[in-house]
mmCIF file of C-alpha atoms in Angstrom:
data_model
loop_
_atom_site.group_PDB
_atom_site.id
_atom_site.type_symbol
_atom_site.label_atom_id
_atom_site.label_comp_id
_atom_site.label_asym_id
_atom_site.label_seq_id
_atom_site.Cartn_x
_atom_site.Cartn_y
_atom_site.Cartn_z
ATOM 1 C CA UNK A 1 0.000 0.000 0.000
ATOM 2 C CA UNK A 2 2.810 2.365 0.942
ATOM 3 C CA UNK A 3 4.625 1.766 -2.326
ATOM 4 C CA UNK A 4 1.396 2.269 -4.265
ATOM 5 C CA UNK A 5 0.790 5.638 -2.602
ATOM 6 C CA UNK A 6 4.380 6.602 -3.253
ATOM 7 C CA UNK A 7 4.084 5.780 -6.935
ATOM 8 C CA UNK A 8 0.813 7.723 -7.104
ATOM 9 C CA UNK A 9 2.350 10.771 -5.461
ATOM 10 C CA UNK A 10 5.378 10.618 -7.749
ATOM 11 C CA UNK A 11 3.064 10.325 -10.736
ATOM 12 C CA UNK A 12 0.923 13.292 -9.722
ATOM 13 C CA UNK A 13 4.025 15.300 -8.916
ATOM 14 C CA UNK A 14 5.543 14.457 -12.267
ATOM 15 C CA UNK A 15 2.421 15.507 -14.121
ATOM 16 C CA UNK A 16 2.330 18.828 -12.242
ATOM 17 C CA UNK A 17 6.013 19.489 -12.916
ATOM 18 C CA UNK A 18 5.565 18.675 -16.601
ATOM 19 C CA UNK A 19 2.484 20.888 -16.767
ATOM 20 C CA UNK A 20 4.261 23.808 -15.129
ATOM 21 C CA UNK A 21 7.261 23.313 -17.437
ATOM 22 C CA UNK A 22 5.005 23.495 -20.494
ATOM 23 C CA UNK A 23 3.314 26.625 -19.165
ATOM 24 C CA UNK A 24 6.678 28.279 -18.609
ATOM 25 C CA UNK A 25 7.918 27.313 -22.072
ATOM 26 C CA UNK A 26 4.784 28.332 -23.963
ATOM 27 C CA UNK A 27 3.465 31.169 -21.806
ATOM 28 C CA UNK A 28 3.511 33.712 -24.640
ATOM 29 C CA UNK A 29 1.047 31.567 -26.579
ATOM 30 C CA UNK A 30 -1.322 31.767 -23.609
ATOM 31 C CA UNK A 31 -0.968 35.509 -23.054
ATOM 32 C CA UNK A 32 -0.902 36.589 -26.708
ATOM 33 C CA UNK A 33 -3.345 35.129 -29.245
ATOM 34 C CA UNK A 34 -2.870 36.990 -32.559
ATOM 35 C CA UNK A 35 -4.833 34.385 -34.502
ATOM 36 C CA UNK A 36 -8.301 33.275 -33.426
ATOM 37 C CA UNK A 37 -9.140 29.576 -33.914
ATOM 38 C CA UNK A 38 -10.244 28.864 -37.473
ATOM 39 C CA UNK A 39 -9.049 32.243 -38.767
ATOM 40 C CA UNK A 40 -5.860 33.589 -40.305
ATOM 41 C CA UNK A 41 -3.444 36.251 -39.094
ATOM 42 C CA UNK A 42 -4.482 38.645 -41.866
ATOM 43 C CA UNK A 43 -7.226 41.235 -41.488
ATOM 44 C CA UNK A 44 -10.658 39.863 -42.494
ATOM 45 C CA UNK A 45 -11.828 43.384 -43.376
ATOM 46 C CA UNK A 46 -10.470 46.923 -43.553
ATOM 47 C CA UNK A 47 -12.117 50.167 -42.428
ATOM 48 C CA UNK A 48 -13.308 50.826 -45.970
ATOM 49 C CA UNK A 49 -15.727 47.889 -45.635
ATOM 50 C CA UNK A 50 -17.528 49.976 -43.013
ATOM 51 C CA UNK A 51 -17.209 53.119 -45.137
ATOM 52 C CA UNK A 52 -14.610 54.619 -42.848
ATOM 53 C CA UNK A 53 -11.914 56.835 -44.294
ATOM 54 C CA UNK A 54 -8.527 55.685 -43.077
ATOM 55 C CA UNK A 55 -4.785 55.825 -43.526
ATOM 56 C CA UNK A 56 -2.444 52.837 -43.502
ATOM 57 C CA UNK A 57 0.397 53.792 -41.187
ATOM 58 C CA UNK A 58 3.714 51.965 -41.013
ATOM 59 C CA UNK A 59 5.925 52.518 -37.999
ATOM 60 C CA UNK A 60 9.264 51.237 -36.764
ATOM 61 C CA UNK A 61 9.660 50.533 -33.074
ATOM 62 C CA UNK A 62 12.827 51.542 -31.253
ATOM 63 C CA UNK A 63 14.202 48.004 -31.624
ATOM 64 C CA UNK A 64 13.606 47.964 -35.383
ATOM 65 C CA UNK A 65 10.355 45.994 -35.622
ATOM 66 C CA UNK A 66 8.041 47.094 -38.452
ATOM 67 C CA UNK A 67 4.529 47.820 -37.235
ATOM 68 C CA UNK A 68 1.208 48.453 -38.931
ATOM 69 C CA UNK A 69 -1.649 50.682 -37.795
ATOM 70 C CA UNK A 70 -4.841 52.279 -39.050
ATOM 71 C CA UNK A 71 -5.537 55.945 -38.461
ATOM 72 C CA UNK A 72 -9.263 56.530 -38.849
ATOM 73 C CA UNK A 73 -10.436 60.133 -38.939
ATOM 74 C CA UNK A 74 -13.993 61.265 -38.444
ATOM 75 C CA UNK A 75 -13.471 63.680 -41.335
ATOM 76 C CA UNK A 76 -10.299 65.096 -42.942
ATOM 77 C CA UNK A 77 -9.923 68.231 -40.821
ATOM 78 C CA UNK A 78 -11.303 66.823 -37.538
ATOM 79 C CA UNK A 79 -9.567 68.513 -34.594
ATOM 80 C CA UNK A 80 -11.468 66.604 -31.932
ATOM 81 C CA UNK A 81 -9.877 64.168 -29.490
ATOM 82 C CA UNK A 82 -7.676 61.435 -30.911
ATOM 83 C CA UNK A 83 -8.056 58.080 -29.188
ATOM 84 C CA UNK A 84 -5.035 55.791 -29.221
ATOM 85 C CA UNK A 85 -6.742 52.406 -28.918
ATOM 86 C CA UNK A 86 -5.073 49.274 -27.568
ATOM 87 C CA UNK A 87 -6.957 46.015 -28.094
ATOM 88 C CA UNK A 88 -7.392 42.841 -26.059
ATOM 89 C CA UNK A 89 -4.996 39.894 -26.375
ATOM 90 C CA UNK A 90 -6.924 37.855 -28.981
ATOM 91 C CA UNK A 91 -7.492 38.560 -32.675
ATOM 92 C CA UNK A 92 -6.449 41.732 -34.452
ATOM 93 C CA UNK A 93 -7.584 45.320 -34.927
ATOM 94 C CA UNK A 94 -10.008 44.377 -37.723
ATOM 95 C CA UNK A 95 -12.138 42.560 -35.160
ATOM 96 C CA UNK A 96 -12.658 45.880 -33.325
ATOM 97 C CA UNK A 97 -13.800 47.925 -36.303
ATOM 98 C CA UNK A 98 -17.523 47.827 -35.546
ATOM 99 C CA UNK A 99 -16.852 49.228 -32.077
ATOM 100 C CA UNK A 100 -14.605 51.904 -33.560
ATOM 101 C CA UNK A 101 -17.276 52.834 -36.091
ATOM 102 C CA UNK A 102 -19.703 53.517 -33.250
ATOM 103 C CA UNK A 103 -16.962 55.278 -31.302
ATOM 104 C CA UNK A 104 -16.417 57.789 -34.094
ATOM 105 C CA UNK A 105 -20.137 58.518 -34.336
ATOM 106 C CA UNK A 106 -20.742 58.840 -30.613
ATOM 107 C CA UNK A 107 -17.582 60.687 -29.595
ATOM 108 C CA UNK A 108 -16.783 62.766 -32.701
ATOM 109 C CA UNK A 109 -13.146 61.737 -32.472
ATOM 110 C CA UNK A 110 -10.278 60.240 -34.444
ATOM 111 C CA UNK A 111 -9.034 56.725 -33.645
ATOM 112 C CA UNK A 112 -5.537 55.300 -34.049
ATOM 113 C CA UNK A 113 -5.501 51.475 -33.985
ATOM 114 C CA UNK A 114 -2.118 49.826 -33.515
ATOM 115 C CA UNK A 115 -1.336 46.221 -34.382
ATOM 116 C CA UNK A 116 1.029 44.934 -31.715
ATOM 117 C CA UNK A 117 4.123 43.142 -32.986
ATOM 118 C CA UNK A 118 3.141 39.683 -34.175
ATOM 119 C CA UNK A 119 -0.466 40.789 -34.721
ATOM 120 C CA UNK A 120 -2.166 41.595 -38.022
ATOM 121 C CA UNK A 121 0.303 42.978 -40.549
ATOM 122 C CA UNK A 122 2.985 43.819 -37.974
ATOM 123 C CA UNK A 123 6.267 41.920 -37.901
ATOM 124 C CA UNK A 124 7.919 40.296 -34.913
ATOM 125 C CA UNK A 125 6.728 38.290 -31.944
ATOM 126 C CA UNK A 126 4.737 39.665 -29.007
ATOM 127 C CA UNK A 127 6.296 40.246 -25.581
ATOM 128 C CA UNK A 128 5.760 42.759 -22.817
ATOM 129 C CA UNK A 129 9.008 44.548 -23.501
ATOM 130 C CA UNK A 130 8.318 44.650 -27.239
ATOM 131 C CA UNK A 131 4.693 45.775 -27.047
ATOM 132 C CA UNK A 132 5.697 48.552 -24.646
ATOM 133 C CA UNK A 133 8.058 49.791 -27.356
ATOM 134 C CA UNK A 134 5.309 49.457 -29.967
ATOM 135 C CA UNK A 135 2.922 51.623 -27.946
ATOM 136 C CA UNK A 136 5.585 54.295 -27.546
ATOM 137 C CA UNK A 137 6.206 54.301 -31.302
ATOM 138 C CA UNK A 138 2.490 54.857 -31.937
ATOM 139 C CA UNK A 139 2.350 57.761 -29.500
ATOM 140 C CA UNK A 140 5.470 59.367 -30.960
ATOM 141 C CA UNK A 141 3.873 59.180 -34.397
ATOM 142 C CA UNK A 142 0.695 60.896 -33.203
ATOM 143 C CA UNK A 143 2.622 63.547 -31.293
ATOM 144 C CA UNK A 144 4.400 64.553 -34.513
ATOM 145 C CA UNK A 145 1.308 64.843 -36.702
ATOM 146 C CA UNK A 146 0.147 68.281 -37.776
ATOM 147 C CA UNK A 147 -3.394 67.314 -38.771
ATOM 148 C CA UNK A 148 -4.629 66.644 -35.212
ATOM 149 C CA UNK A 149 -4.716 68.517 -31.926
ATOM 150 C CA UNK A 150 -1.846 66.765 -30.138
ATOM 151 C CA UNK A 151 -2.977 68.131 -26.776
ATOM 152 C CA UNK A 152 -6.095 65.936 -27.024
ATOM 153 C CA UNK A 153 -4.548 62.461 -27.277
ATOM 154 C CA UNK A 154 -6.366 59.980 -25.031
ATOM 155 C CA UNK A 155 -5.234 56.397 -24.453
ATOM 156 C CA UNK A 156 -8.001 53.760 -24.390
ATOM 157 C CA UNK A 157 -7.152 50.181 -23.448
ATOM 158 C CA UNK A 158 -9.358 47.133 -22.982
ATOM 159 C CA UNK A 159 -8.145 44.054 -21.077
ATOM 160 C CA UNK A 160 -4.499 43.536 -22.132
ATOM 161 C CA UNK A 161 -4.733 46.905 -23.887
ATOM 162 C CA UNK A 162 -5.387 48.519 -20.518
ATOM 163 C CA UNK A 163 -2.104 47.157 -19.202
ATOM 164 C CA UNK A 164 -0.321 48.469 -22.311
ATOM 165 C CA UNK A 165 -2.053 51.846 -22.068
ATOM 166 C CA UNK A 166 -1.306 52.272 -18.372
ATOM 167 C CA UNK A 167 2.432 51.916 -18.923
ATOM 168 C CA UNK A 168 2.362 54.311 -21.873
ATOM 169 C CA UNK A 169 0.319 56.927 -20.010
ATOM 170 C CA UNK A 170 2.527 56.748 -16.927
ATOM 171 C CA UNK A 171 5.652 57.186 -19.033
ATOM 172 C CA UNK A 172 4.280 60.148 -21.047
ATOM 173 C CA UNK A 173 2.532 62.662 -18.768
ATOM 174 C CA UNK A 174 3.287 65.450 -21.238
ATOM 175 C CA UNK A 175 1.865 63.683 -24.306
ATOM 176 C CA UNK A 176 -1.221 61.823 -23.047
ATOM 177 C CA UNK A 177 -4.174 63.883 -21.812
ATOM 178 C CA UNK A 178 -6.118 61.065 -20.142
ATOM 179 C CA UNK A 179 -6.484 57.297 -19.810
ATOM 180 C CA UNK A 180 -9.532 55.028 -20.215
ATOM 181 C CA UNK A 181 -9.382 51.467 -18.870
ATOM 182 C CA UNK A 182 -12.022 48.847 -19.621
ATOM 183 C CA UNK A 183 -12.164 45.369 -18.055
ATOM 184 C CA UNK A 184 -8.450 45.346 -17.309
ATOM 185 C CA UNK A 185 -6.667 42.919 -14.985
ATOM 186 C CA UNK A 186 -4.454 43.773 -12.016
ATOM 187 C CA UNK A 187 -1.657 41.583 -13.414
ATOM 188 C CA UNK A 188 -1.004 38.464 -15.453
ATOM 189 C CA UNK A 189 0.324 36.964 -12.228
ATOM 190 C CA UNK A 190 -3.142 37.285 -10.699
ATOM 191 C CA UNK A 191 -4.873 36.104 -13.877
ATOM 192 C CA UNK A 192 -2.823 32.890 -13.937
ATOM 193 C CA UNK A 193 -4.659 31.622 -10.875
ATOM 194 C CA UNK A 194 -8.016 32.711 -12.302
ATOM 195 C CA UNK A 195 -7.614 30.844 -15.582
ATOM 196 C CA UNK A 196 -5.702 27.866 -14.161
ATOM 197 C CA UNK A 197 -6.628 27.576 -10.465
ATOM 198 C CA UNK A 198 -3.803 25.180 -9.518
ATOM 199 C CA UNK A 199 -1.292 27.879 -10.497
ATOM 200 C CA UNK A 200 -2.451 30.203 -7.712
ATOM 201 C CA UNK A 201 -0.184 28.241 -5.373
ATOM 202 C CA UNK A 202 2.852 29.032 -7.501
ATOM 203 C CA UNK A 203 2.119 32.342 -9.268
ATOM 204 C CA UNK A 204 0.377 35.435 -7.965
ATOM 205 C CA UNK A 205 0.475 39.120 -7.138
ATOM 206 C CA UNK A 206 1.242 40.712 -3.793
ATOM 207 C CA UNK A 207 -2.059 39.512 -2.317
ATOM 208 C CA UNK A 208 -1.514 35.855 -3.260
ATOM 209 C CA UNK A 209 -1.453 33.347 -0.402
ATOM 210 C CA UNK A 210 0.853 30.816 -2.034
ATOM 211 C CA UNK A 211 4.675 30.868 -2.113
ATOM 212 C CA UNK A 212 4.741 32.451 -5.615
ATOM 213 C CA UNK A 213 7.882 30.502 -6.470
ATOM 214 C CA UNK A 214 7.231 30.750 -10.229
ATOM 215 C CA UNK A 215 6.718 34.518 -10.432
ATOM 216 C CA UNK A 216 10.316 34.938 -11.510
ATOM 217 C CA UNK A 217 9.811 32.903 -14.691
ATOM 218 C CA UNK A 218 6.801 34.887 -15.947
ATOM 219 C CA UNK A 219 8.114 36.923 -18.857
ATOM 220 C CA UNK A 220 5.027 39.119 -19.357
ATOM 221 C CA UNK A 221 3.701 39.938 -15.874
ATOM 222 C CA UNK A 222 1.910 43.123 -17.005
ATOM 223 C CA UNK A 223 1.524 44.314 -13.420
ATOM 224 C CA UNK A 224 -1.020 47.078 -13.987
ATOM 225 C CA UNK A 225 -1.612 47.344 -10.245
ATOM 226 C CA UNK A 226 1.963 48.591 -9.813
ATOM 227 C CA UNK A 227 1.638 51.109 -12.644
ATOM 228 C CA UNK A 228 -1.814 52.651 -12.271
ATOM 229 C CA UNK A 229 -0.968 54.287 -8.954
ATOM 230 C CA UNK A 230 1.777 56.247 -10.720
ATOM 231 C CA UNK A 231 -0.451 57.685 -13.454
ATOM 232 C CA UNK A 232 -0.935 61.425 -12.995
ATOM 233 C CA UNK A 233 -3.523 62.020 -15.715
ATOM 234 C CA UNK A 234 -7.299 61.582 -15.291
ATOM 235 C CA UNK A 235 -8.440 57.952 -15.502
ATOM 236 C CA UNK A 236 -11.859 56.559 -16.406
ATOM 237 C CA UNK A 237 -12.543 52.979 -15.267
ATOM 238 C CA UNK A 238 -15.286 51.116 -17.184
ATOM 239 C CA UNK A 239 -16.192 47.841 -15.498
ATOM 240 C CA UNK A 240 -18.546 45.152 -16.835
ATOM 241 C CA UNK A 241 -19.921 43.254 -13.858
ATOM 242 C CA UNK A 242 -20.615 40.108 -15.919
ATOM 243 C CA UNK A 243 -17.031 39.882 -17.184
ATOM 244 C CA UNK A 244 -16.420 36.175 -17.730
ATOM 245 C CA UNK A 245 -12.658 36.538 -18.267
ATOM 246 C CA UNK A 246 -11.321 39.130 -15.824
ATOM 247 C CA UNK A 247 -13.018 39.193 -12.402
ATOM 248 C CA UNK A 248 -14.655 42.624 -11.942
ATOM 249 C CA UNK A 249 -12.848 42.869 -8.609
ATOM 250 C CA UNK A 250 -9.647 43.504 -10.574
ATOM 251 C CA UNK A 251 -11.048 46.761 -11.948
ATOM 252 C CA UNK A 252 -12.204 47.855 -8.500
ATOM 253 C CA UNK A 253 -8.777 47.102 -7.079
ATOM 254 C CA UNK A 254 -7.125 49.142 -9.817
ATOM 255 C CA UNK A 255 -9.449 52.061 -9.157
ATOM 256 C CA UNK A 256 -8.793 52.020 -5.406
ATOM 257 C CA UNK A 257 -5.029 51.930 -6.010
ATOM 258 C CA UNK A 258 -5.167 54.828 -8.484
ATOM 259 C CA UNK A 259 -7.626 56.989 -6.531
ATOM 260 C CA UNK A 260 -5.470 56.853 -3.410
ATOM 261 C CA UNK A 261 -3.059 59.288 -5.063
ATOM 262 C CA UNK A 262 -4.939 60.540 -8.111
ATOM 263 C CA UNK A 263 -8.124 62.500 -7.414
ATOM 264 C CA UNK A 264 -8.952 62.723 -11.133
ATOM 265 C CA UNK A 265 -10.448 59.231 -11.356
ATOM 266 C CA UNK A 266 -13.960 57.993 -12.050
ATOM 267 C CA UNK A 267 -15.307 54.444 -11.737
ATOM 268 C CA UNK A 268 -18.455 53.355 -13.571
ATOM 269 C CA UNK A 269 -20.042 49.894 -13.435
ATOM 270 C CA UNK A 270 -22.245 48.255 -16.069
ATOM 271 C CA UNK A 271 -24.386 45.451 -14.571
ATOM 272 C CA UNK A 272 -24.785 43.518 -17.840
ATOM 273 C CA UNK A 273 -21.345 44.148 -19.284
ATOM 274 C CA UNK A 274 -19.257 41.126 -20.289
ATOM 275 C CA UNK A 275 -15.570 41.133 -21.185
ATOM 276 C CA UNK A 276 -15.986 42.095 -24.833
ATOM 277 C CA UNK A 277 -19.457 43.642 -25.036
ATOM 278 C CA UNK A 278 -19.599 46.291 -22.305
ATOM 279 C CA UNK A 279 -19.664 48.949 -25.012
ATOM 280 C CA UNK A 280 -22.805 47.277 -26.419
ATOM 281 C CA UNK A 281 -24.663 46.326 -23.244
ATOM 282 C CA UNK A 282 -23.825 49.661 -21.621
ATOM 283 C CA UNK A 283 -25.838 51.495 -24.267
ATOM 284 C CA UNK A 284 -26.167 55.264 -24.034
ATOM 285 C CA UNK A 285 -24.796 55.314 -20.492
ATOM 286 C CA UNK A 286 -21.499 53.878 -21.727
ATOM 287 C CA UNK A 287 -21.019 56.375 -24.532
ATOM 288 C CA UNK A 288 -22.328 59.353 -22.556
ATOM 289 C CA UNK A 289 -19.860 58.528 -19.784
ATOM 290 C CA UNK A 290 -16.938 58.393 -22.192
ATOM 291 C CA UNK A 291 -18.044 61.526 -24.033
ATOM 292 C CA UNK A 292 -18.303 63.587 -20.866
ATOM 293 C CA UNK A 293 -14.928 62.298 -19.696
ATOM 294 C CA UNK A 294 -13.374 63.470 -22.965
ATOM 295 C CA UNK A 295 -15.117 66.843 -22.756
ATOM 296 C CA UNK A 296 -13.717 67.365 -19.278
ATOM 297 C CA UNK A 297 -10.214 66.065 -19.839
ATOM 298 C CA UNK A 298 -9.326 66.290 -23.523
ATOM 299 C CA UNK A 299 -10.434 69.797 -24.384
ATOM 300 C CA UNK A 300 -7.473 71.778 -23.104
ATOM 301 C CA UNK A 301 -9.114 72.369 -19.750
ATOM 302 C CA UNK A 302 -8.298 70.430 -16.607
ATOM 303 C CA UNK A 303 -10.993 69.245 -14.270
ATOM 304 C CA UNK A 304 -10.999 67.015 -11.254
ATOM 305 C CA UNK A 305 -13.253 63.965 -11.396
ATOM 306 C CA UNK A 306 -14.423 62.191 -8.283
ATOM 307 C CA UNK A 307 -15.599 58.622 -7.798
ATOM 308 C CA UNK A 308 -18.986 57.987 -9.289
ATOM 309 C CA UNK A 309 -21.288 54.977 -9.328
ATOM 310 C CA UNK A 310 -23.605 54.046 -12.175
ATOM 311 C CA UNK A 311 -26.564 55.549 -10.338
ATOM 312 C CA UNK A 312 -24.690 58.834 -10.073
ATOM 313 C CA UNK A 313 -23.945 58.675 -13.792
ATOM 314 C CA UNK A 314 -27.617 58.281 -14.665
ATOM 315 C CA UNK A 315 -28.452 61.570 -12.946
ATOM 316 C CA UNK A 316 -25.871 63.641 -14.766
#
């Protein structure tokens, strides 16, 4: 009996070690998913399919990687806000075009959509260090344009894009007017235990109860919780309470961390919002919230924004 239990324990231990080894070796394929199952890496459509005027933009990151982006203008001489949009981890920018089409109509803005390295038509392979460089290249491009009001650049990131946008905004207080975060996680370290529960004993953020012995091997930790408290610009937090991917508590935690030092934060909840459809299920409240945030913080005037619940928003 003793030998049988020993063999069983060795077997289970071996399986766990092998599983962890595979996760360490292939972690980028879990964090970054440029190609959705059954689809190709190329764009299924372009903005012209939705009758949107756009410009193909080619950039080079500081480490020499060639990047592709779409710059979509509301109309040729639009001087409204320019939103630098960072997408989620799966698919490419073409899959966000319907949302961007509505965004242009509702917000009267321009939108710059960057393909991270390894995504869409961009070269290279995704990594935290590389994508951080990509985001900076996109911002530098916008800051040098003469056909937009460069004082009205707002970073908008959803999920992984929120982690990307937080770093960029923190690093560029003189170039980014404000930050919008939607359904963003506190860190990949925390998400590891959410997606694969057994990993919470080995990987986790500062609040994790386990030994966190594998934190050191995570190459893309994207610790938004450590960045958001350093952002000086106004921040709008948009949280879908039915998010099936990122626990809504992550967004609340990010807000609390940011608002401790930054009094220009607002937190709005959407009871029916899921990870990808908060902009749909939120309806007019969603777009009115974003529009007012832009009017207050991307118009050349600075305003303080205090914490606000959805009920407060409905009475504005």
